Amino acid sequence: MTILSPSILGADLLRLGEEIEKTQKLGIRWLHLDQMDGLFTPNIAFGPQFVQAVRKKTDQFLDVHLMLEYPMQYIEDFVAAGSDLITIHYEAKDDPEATLRAIRAHGVKTGLSIKPATPPEAIEHLLPLCDLVLVMTVQPGYGGQTLRDDCVHKLPVLREMIKKSGREIYLEVDGGIKLGNMARVAAAGANVLVMGTGLFNATDPEAVVRAAHGEA
Ligand code: DX5
Ligand code: ZN
């Protein structure tokens, strides 16, 4: 059984309310909200006010992914906006340990993400501060890219590290997840699957949900 976290970046933004209702009708409990600063990523999106607007619409678990070079200065704003979990990047310029501690101090769950070039061993010492680890399976910045197989091998390594840590930590994947590769990334150790275009453009979204439940 894996958790689906639909990435709003893949939704039709002019019909955002309906797109969120669609995920609710499918019984999906999480939403993934990407934030990009144009520095850490080549693209720009969406800001705390957007998170706040989504918060007003739903009680789903808001999984906020900060692809920001300097996340620290925005933590309070994203907490106030109603985030349930805030993920930062190991490669950001702000010290990841200090930023994770700041998120935790606000009583919000913490996530730490690694880009394709970062080895899993780099973050092992930070696992005690994490509620979630996010393995990017594309270069951060855009939806609709193809999953990089060279990132999937990190999942069993991290699964083992998490086991060794003795803590309950979600292992999430983000980028290029589709109906056709969900089972493979779950078998490799992921238990939260971010899905943007793979869900919002799916001809049969119910089949995606069944696959996440291990029924396909
Ligand atoms: C990419 C974002 C992803 C993106 C995934 O930088 O972090 O969350 O929306 O989109 P798909 O599932 O379409 O690859
Ligand atoms: Zn993301």
mmCIF file of C-alpha atoms and ligand atoms in Angstrom:
data_model
loop_
_atom_site.group_PDB
_atom_site.id
_atom_site.type_symbol
_atom_site.label_atom_id
_atom_site.label_comp_id
_atom_site.label_asym_id
_atom_site.label_seq_id
_atom_site.Cartn_x
_atom_site.Cartn_y
_atom_site.Cartn_z
ATOM 1 C CA MET A 1 0.000 0.000 0.000
ATOM 2 C CA THR A 2 1.584 3.271 -1.103
ATOM 3 C CA ILE A 3 0.429 6.835 -0.529
ATOM 4 C CA LEU A 4 -0.260 8.968 -3.592
ATOM 5 C CA SER A 5 0.678 12.644 -3.376
ATOM 6 C CA PRO A 6 -0.740 14.398 -6.461
ATOM 7 C CA SER A 7 1.505 17.224 -7.635
ATOM 8 C CA ILE A 8 -0.590 20.309 -8.284
ATOM 9 C CA LEU A 9 1.993 21.414 -10.843
ATOM 10 C CA GLY A 10 0.417 18.819 -13.133
ATOM 11 C CA ALA A 11 -3.165 20.037 -12.579
ATOM 12 C CA ASP A 12 -5.210 22.409 -14.716
ATOM 13 C CA LEU A 13 -4.623 25.582 -12.694
ATOM 14 C CA LEU A 14 -7.657 27.371 -14.089
ATOM 15 C CA ARG A 15 -9.800 24.593 -12.625
ATOM 16 C CA LEU A 16 -7.787 24.008 -9.470
ATOM 17 C CA GLY A 17 -10.794 23.600 -7.178
ATOM 18 C CA GLU A 18 -12.267 20.879 -9.406
ATOM 19 C CA GLU A 19 -8.879 19.190 -9.715
ATOM 20 C CA ILE A 20 -8.593 19.023 -5.923
ATOM 21 C CA GLU A 21 -12.143 17.651 -5.680
ATOM 22 C CA LYS A 22 -11.176 15.019 -8.230
ATOM 23 C CA THR A 23 -8.343 13.810 -5.954
ATOM 24 C CA GLN A 24 -10.738 13.822 -2.977
ATOM 25 C CA LYS A 25 -13.309 11.735 -4.850
ATOM 26 C CA LEU A 26 -10.546 9.280 -5.659
ATOM 27 C CA GLY A 27 -9.941 8.945 -1.910
ATOM 28 C CA ILE A 28 -6.474 10.517 -2.084
ATOM 29 C CA ARG A 29 -5.355 11.927 1.274
ATOM 30 C CA TRP A 30 -2.207 13.890 0.310
ATOM 31 C CA LEU A 31 -1.456 16.811 -2.031
ATOM 32 C CA HIS A 32 2.060 17.749 -3.155
ATOM 33 C CA LEU A 33 2.647 21.499 -3.512
ATOM 34 C CA ASP A 34 5.843 22.458 -5.353
ATOM 35 C CA GLN A 35 7.536 25.776 -4.629
ATOM 36 C CA MET A 36 10.286 27.074 -6.927
ATOM 37 C CA ASP A 37 12.396 30.214 -6.692
ATOM 38 C CA GLY A 38 14.024 30.550 -10.104
ATOM 39 C CA LEU A 39 17.456 30.040 -8.474
ATOM 40 C CA PHE A 40 17.438 26.489 -7.198
ATOM 41 C CA THR A 41 15.278 25.644 -10.217
ATOM 42 C CA PRO A 42 15.010 27.215 -13.662
ATOM 43 C CA ASN A 43 11.243 27.632 -13.086
ATOM 44 C CA ILE A 44 9.180 29.759 -10.644
ATOM 45 C CA ALA A 45 6.084 28.692 -8.625
ATOM 46 C CA PHE A 46 3.738 29.313 -6.375
ATOM 47 C CA GLY A 47 4.323 30.855 -2.896
ATOM 48 C CA PRO A 48 2.744 30.659 0.585
ATOM 49 C CA GLN A 49 -0.489 32.382 -0.483
ATOM 50 C CA PHE A 50 -1.113 29.542 -2.866
ATOM 51 C CA VAL A 51 -0.652 26.999 -0.061
ATOM 52 C CA GLN A 52 -3.061 29.015 2.066
ATOM 53 C CA ALA A 53 -5.662 29.002 -0.710
ATOM 54 C CA VAL A 54 -5.378 25.214 -1.067
ATOM 55 C CA ARG A 55 -5.583 24.863 2.728
ATOM 56 C CA LYS A 56 -8.929 26.687 2.721
ATOM 57 C CA LYS A 57 -10.258 24.271 0.138
ATOM 58 C CA THR A 58 -9.245 20.939 1.701
ATOM 59 C CA ASP A 59 -8.257 19.072 4.842
ATOM 60 C CA GLN A 60 -5.942 16.782 2.839
ATOM 61 C CA PHE A 61 -2.358 16.407 4.076
ATOM 62 C CA LEU A 62 -0.349 19.223 2.486
ATOM 63 C CA ASP A 63 3.069 17.940 1.429
ATOM 64 C CA VAL A 64 4.971 21.126 0.556
ATOM 65 C CA HIS A 65 8.164 20.726 -1.502
ATOM 66 C CA LEU A 66 10.489 23.739 -1.233
ATOM 67 C CA MET A 67 12.869 23.822 -4.183
ATOM 68 C CA LEU A 68 14.430 27.013 -2.870
ATOM 69 C CA GLU A 69 18.054 28.072 -2.556
ATOM 70 C CA TYR A 70 17.299 29.881 0.736
ATOM 71 C CA PRO A 71 14.313 28.142 2.369
ATOM 72 C CA MET A 72 14.942 29.301 5.960
ATOM 73 C CA GLN A 73 13.437 32.777 5.546
ATOM 74 C CA TYR A 74 10.150 31.292 4.260
ATOM 75 C CA ILE A 75 9.566 28.529 6.824
ATOM 76 C CA GLU A 76 7.310 30.633 9.052
ATOM 77 C CA ASP A 77 5.197 31.714 6.077
ATOM 78 C CA PHE A 78 4.735 28.160 4.811
ATOM 79 C CA VAL A 79 3.871 26.987 8.335
ATOM 80 C CA ALA A 80 1.328 29.801 8.759
ATOM 81 C CA ALA A 81 -0.140 28.924 5.354
ATOM 82 C CA GLY A 82 -1.133 25.518 6.723
ATOM 83 C CA SER A 83 1.565 23.077 5.520
ATOM 84 C CA ASP A 84 1.466 19.659 7.191
ATOM 85 C CA LEU A 85 4.933 18.661 6.025
ATOM 86 C CA ILE A 86 7.698 20.836 4.604
ATOM 87 C CA THR A 87 10.469 19.292 2.525
ATOM 88 C CA ILE A 88 13.688 21.167 1.871
ATOM 89 C CA HIS A 89 16.656 20.241 -0.310
ATOM 90 C CA TYR A 90 19.952 18.945 1.007
ATOM 91 C CA GLU A 91 21.644 20.946 -1.797
ATOM 92 C CA ALA A 92 20.087 24.298 -0.765
ATOM 93 C CA LYS A 93 22.410 27.069 0.407
ATOM 94 C CA ASP A 94 20.866 27.301 3.901
ATOM 95 C CA ASP A 95 22.197 24.694 6.327
ATOM 96 C CA PRO A 96 19.791 21.727 6.061
ATOM 97 C CA GLU A 97 20.164 20.795 9.726
ATOM 98 C CA ALA A 98 19.213 24.279 10.934
ATOM 99 C CA THR A 99 16.286 24.470 8.509
ATOM 100 C CA LEU A 100 14.937 21.047 9.513
ATOM 101 C CA ARG A 101 15.170 22.089 13.173
ATOM 102 C CA ALA A 102 13.274 25.300 12.405
ATOM 103 C CA ILE A 103 10.463 23.380 10.683
ATOM 104 C CA ARG A 104 10.264 20.930 13.568
ATOM 105 C CA ALA A 105 10.223 23.766 16.126
ATOM 106 C CA HIS A 106 6.945 24.877 14.523
ATOM 107 C CA GLY A 107 5.428 21.434 15.069
ATOM 108 C CA VAL A 108 5.321 20.654 11.349
ATOM 109 C CA LYS A 109 6.650 17.420 9.850
ATOM 110 C CA THR A 110 10.024 17.589 8.104
ATOM 111 C CA GLY A 111 11.231 16.280 4.768
ATOM 112 C CA LEU A 112 14.668 16.246 3.160
ATOM 113 C CA SER A 113 15.120 15.830 -0.584
ATOM 114 C CA ILE A 114 18.083 14.878 -2.752
ATOM 115 C CA LYS A 115 18.610 15.763 -6.402
ATOM 116 C CA PRO A 116 19.701 13.107 -8.925
ATOM 117 C CA ALA A 117 23.445 13.763 -8.431
ATOM 118 C CA THR A 118 23.390 13.502 -4.616
ATOM 119 C CA PRO A 119 24.188 10.090 -3.121
ATOM 120 C CA PRO A 120 21.931 8.752 -0.345
ATOM 121 C CA GLU A 121 24.870 8.496 2.082
ATOM 122 C CA ALA A 122 25.096 12.319 2.148
ATOM 123 C CA ILE A 123 21.956 12.586 4.269
ATOM 124 C CA GLU A 124 22.303 9.616 6.620
ATOM 125 C CA HIS A 125 23.410 11.800 9.558
ATOM 126 C CA LEU A 126 20.280 13.958 9.133
ATOM 127 C CA LEU A 127 17.737 11.126 9.313
ATOM 128 C CA PRO A 128 17.024 11.717 13.034
ATOM 129 C CA LEU A 129 15.599 15.119 11.973
ATOM 130 C CA CYS A 130 13.454 13.762 9.131
ATOM 131 C CA ASP A 131 9.885 12.479 8.923
ATOM 132 C CA LEU A 132 10.234 12.009 5.164
ATOM 133 C CA VAL A 133 13.037 11.562 2.655
ATOM 134 C CA LEU A 134 12.330 12.582 -0.942
ATOM 135 C CA VAL A 135 14.310 11.109 -3.815
ATOM 136 C CA MET A 136 14.022 13.251 -6.938
ATOM 137 C CA THR A 137 13.847 11.045 -9.999
ATOM 138 C CA VAL A 138 14.136 14.048 -12.381
ATOM 139 C CA GLN A 139 16.001 17.356 -12.208
ATOM 140 C CA PRO A 140 13.748 19.653 -10.134
ATOM 141 C CA GLY A 141 11.881 22.298 -12.097
ATOM 142 C CA TYR A 142 9.219 20.885 -14.359
ATOM 143 C CA GLY A 143 6.450 18.335 -14.448
ATOM 144 C CA GLY A 144 6.113 15.873 -17.293
ATOM 145 C CA GLN A 145 9.742 14.676 -17.405
ATOM 146 C CA THR A 146 10.852 11.043 -17.699
ATOM 147 C CA LEU A 147 11.836 9.074 -14.589
ATOM 148 C CA ARG A 148 15.595 8.544 -14.313
ATOM 149 C CA ASP A 149 16.364 4.910 -13.663
ATOM 150 C CA ASP A 150 19.764 5.844 -12.226
ATOM 151 C CA CYS A 151 17.920 7.392 -9.237
ATOM 152 C CA VAL A 152 15.760 4.361 -8.455
ATOM 153 C CA HIS A 153 18.730 2.404 -7.081
ATOM 154 C CA LYS A 154 18.938 4.930 -4.203
ATOM 155 C CA LEU A 155 15.621 3.687 -2.814
ATOM 156 C CA PRO A 156 16.741 0.311 -1.379
ATOM 157 C CA VAL A 157 19.828 2.023 0.090
ATOM 158 C CA LEU A 158 17.673 4.624 1.835
ATOM 159 C CA ARG A 159 15.115 2.030 2.909
ATOM 160 C CA GLU A 160 17.949 0.184 4.667
ATOM 161 C CA MET A 161 19.268 3.395 6.280
ATOM 162 C CA ILE A 162 15.768 4.228 7.512
ATOM 163 C CA LYS A 163 15.438 0.750 9.008
ATOM 164 C CA LYS A 164 18.789 1.188 10.759
ATOM 165 C CA SER A 165 17.696 4.586 12.124
ATOM 166 C CA GLY A 166 14.854 2.830 13.974
ATOM 167 C CA ARG A 167 12.515 5.708 13.076
ATOM 168 C CA GLU A 168 9.341 5.788 10.995
ATOM 169 C CA ILE A 169 10.314 7.870 7.954
ATOM 170 C CA TYR A 170 8.339 8.113 4.735
ATOM 171 C CA LEU A 171 10.334 7.426 1.580
ATOM 172 C CA GLU A 172 8.925 9.509 -1.271
ATOM 173 C CA VAL A 173 9.767 9.664 -4.979
ATOM 174 C CA ASP A 174 9.066 12.624 -7.247
ATOM 175 C CA GLY A 175 9.394 12.977 -11.004
ATOM 176 C CA GLY A 176 8.126 10.903 -13.906
ATOM 177 C CA ILE A 177 6.012 8.517 -11.823
ATOM 178 C CA LYS A 178 3.339 6.878 -13.975
ATOM 179 C CA LEU A 179 0.969 3.938 -13.776
ATOM 180 C CA GLY A 180 3.581 1.863 -15.612
ATOM 181 C CA ASN A 181 6.457 2.371 -13.129
ATOM 182 C CA MET A 182 4.641 2.719 -9.776
ATOM 183 C CA ALA A 183 5.016 -0.935 -8.825
ATOM 184 C CA ARG A 184 8.736 -0.839 -9.603
ATOM 185 C CA VAL A 185 9.516 2.193 -7.421
ATOM 186 C CA ALA A 186 7.334 0.812 -4.617
ATOM 187 C CA ALA A 187 9.161 -2.526 -4.803
ATOM 188 C CA ALA A 188 12.450 -0.585 -4.572
ATOM 189 C CA GLY A 189 11.294 0.879 -1.239
ATOM 190 C CA ALA A 190 9.226 4.033 -1.879
ATOM 191 C CA ASN A 191 5.973 4.358 0.081
ATOM 192 C CA VAL A 192 4.890 7.848 -1.044
ATOM 193 C CA LEU A 193 4.579 8.491 -4.769
ATOM 194 C CA VAL A 194 4.322 12.043 -6.074
ATOM 195 C CA MET A 195 2.389 12.106 -9.307
ATOM 196 C CA GLY A 196 1.634 15.181 -11.397
ATOM 197 C CA THR A 197 0.930 14.630 -15.079
ATOM 198 C CA GLY A 198 0.748 10.859 -14.493
ATOM 199 C CA LEU A 199 -2.432 11.372 -12.464
ATOM 200 C CA PHE A 200 -3.988 14.592 -13.767
ATOM 201 C CA ASN A 201 -3.606 13.535 -17.424
ATOM 202 C CA ALA A 202 -4.495 9.886 -16.803
ATOM 203 C CA THR A 203 -7.350 8.476 -18.863
ATOM 204 C CA ASP A 204 -8.161 6.129 -15.967
ATOM 205 C CA PRO A 205 -7.133 7.771 -12.657
ATOM 206 C CA GLU A 206 -8.979 5.034 -10.718
ATOM 207 C CA ALA A 207 -6.490 2.527 -12.131
ATOM 208 C CA VAL A 208 -3.666 4.636 -10.652
ATOM 209 C CA VAL A 209 -5.348 4.544 -7.234
ATOM 210 C CA ARG A 210 -5.914 0.770 -7.489
ATOM 211 C CA ALA A 211 -2.239 0.307 -8.396
ATOM 212 C CA ALA A 212 -1.203 2.367 -5.351
ATOM 213 C CA HIS A 213 -3.346 0.070 -3.206
ATOM 214 C CA GLY A 214 -1.603 -2.910 -4.741
ATOM 215 C CA GLU A 215 -4.806 -4.058 -6.457
ATOM 216 C CA ALA A 216 -3.624 -3.822 -10.051
HETATM 217 C C1 DX5 B 1 9.468 18.597 -10.326
HETATM 218 C C2 DX5 B 1 8.450 18.638 -9.227
HETATM 219 C C3 DX5 B 1 7.458 17.542 -9.315
HETATM 220 C C4 DX5 B 1 6.616 17.520 -10.569
HETATM 221 C C5 DX5 B 1 6.324 16.090 -10.895
HETATM 222 O O1 DX5 B 1 10.470 19.505 -10.067
HETATM 223 O O2 DX5 B 1 9.077 18.544 -7.958
HETATM 224 O O3 DX5 B 1 6.636 17.464 -8.152
HETATM 225 O O4 DX5 B 1 5.418 18.215 -10.453
HETATM 226 O O5 DX5 B 1 5.602 16.030 -12.053
HETATM 227 P P1 DX5 B 1 5.426 14.693 -12.901
HETATM 228 O O6 DX5 B 1 4.772 13.682 -11.990
HETATM 229 O O7 DX5 B 1 4.574 15.123 -14.036
HETATM 230 O O8 DX5 B 1 6.800 14.234 -13.316
HETATM 231 ZN ZN ZN B 2 7.863 18.051 -6.087
#
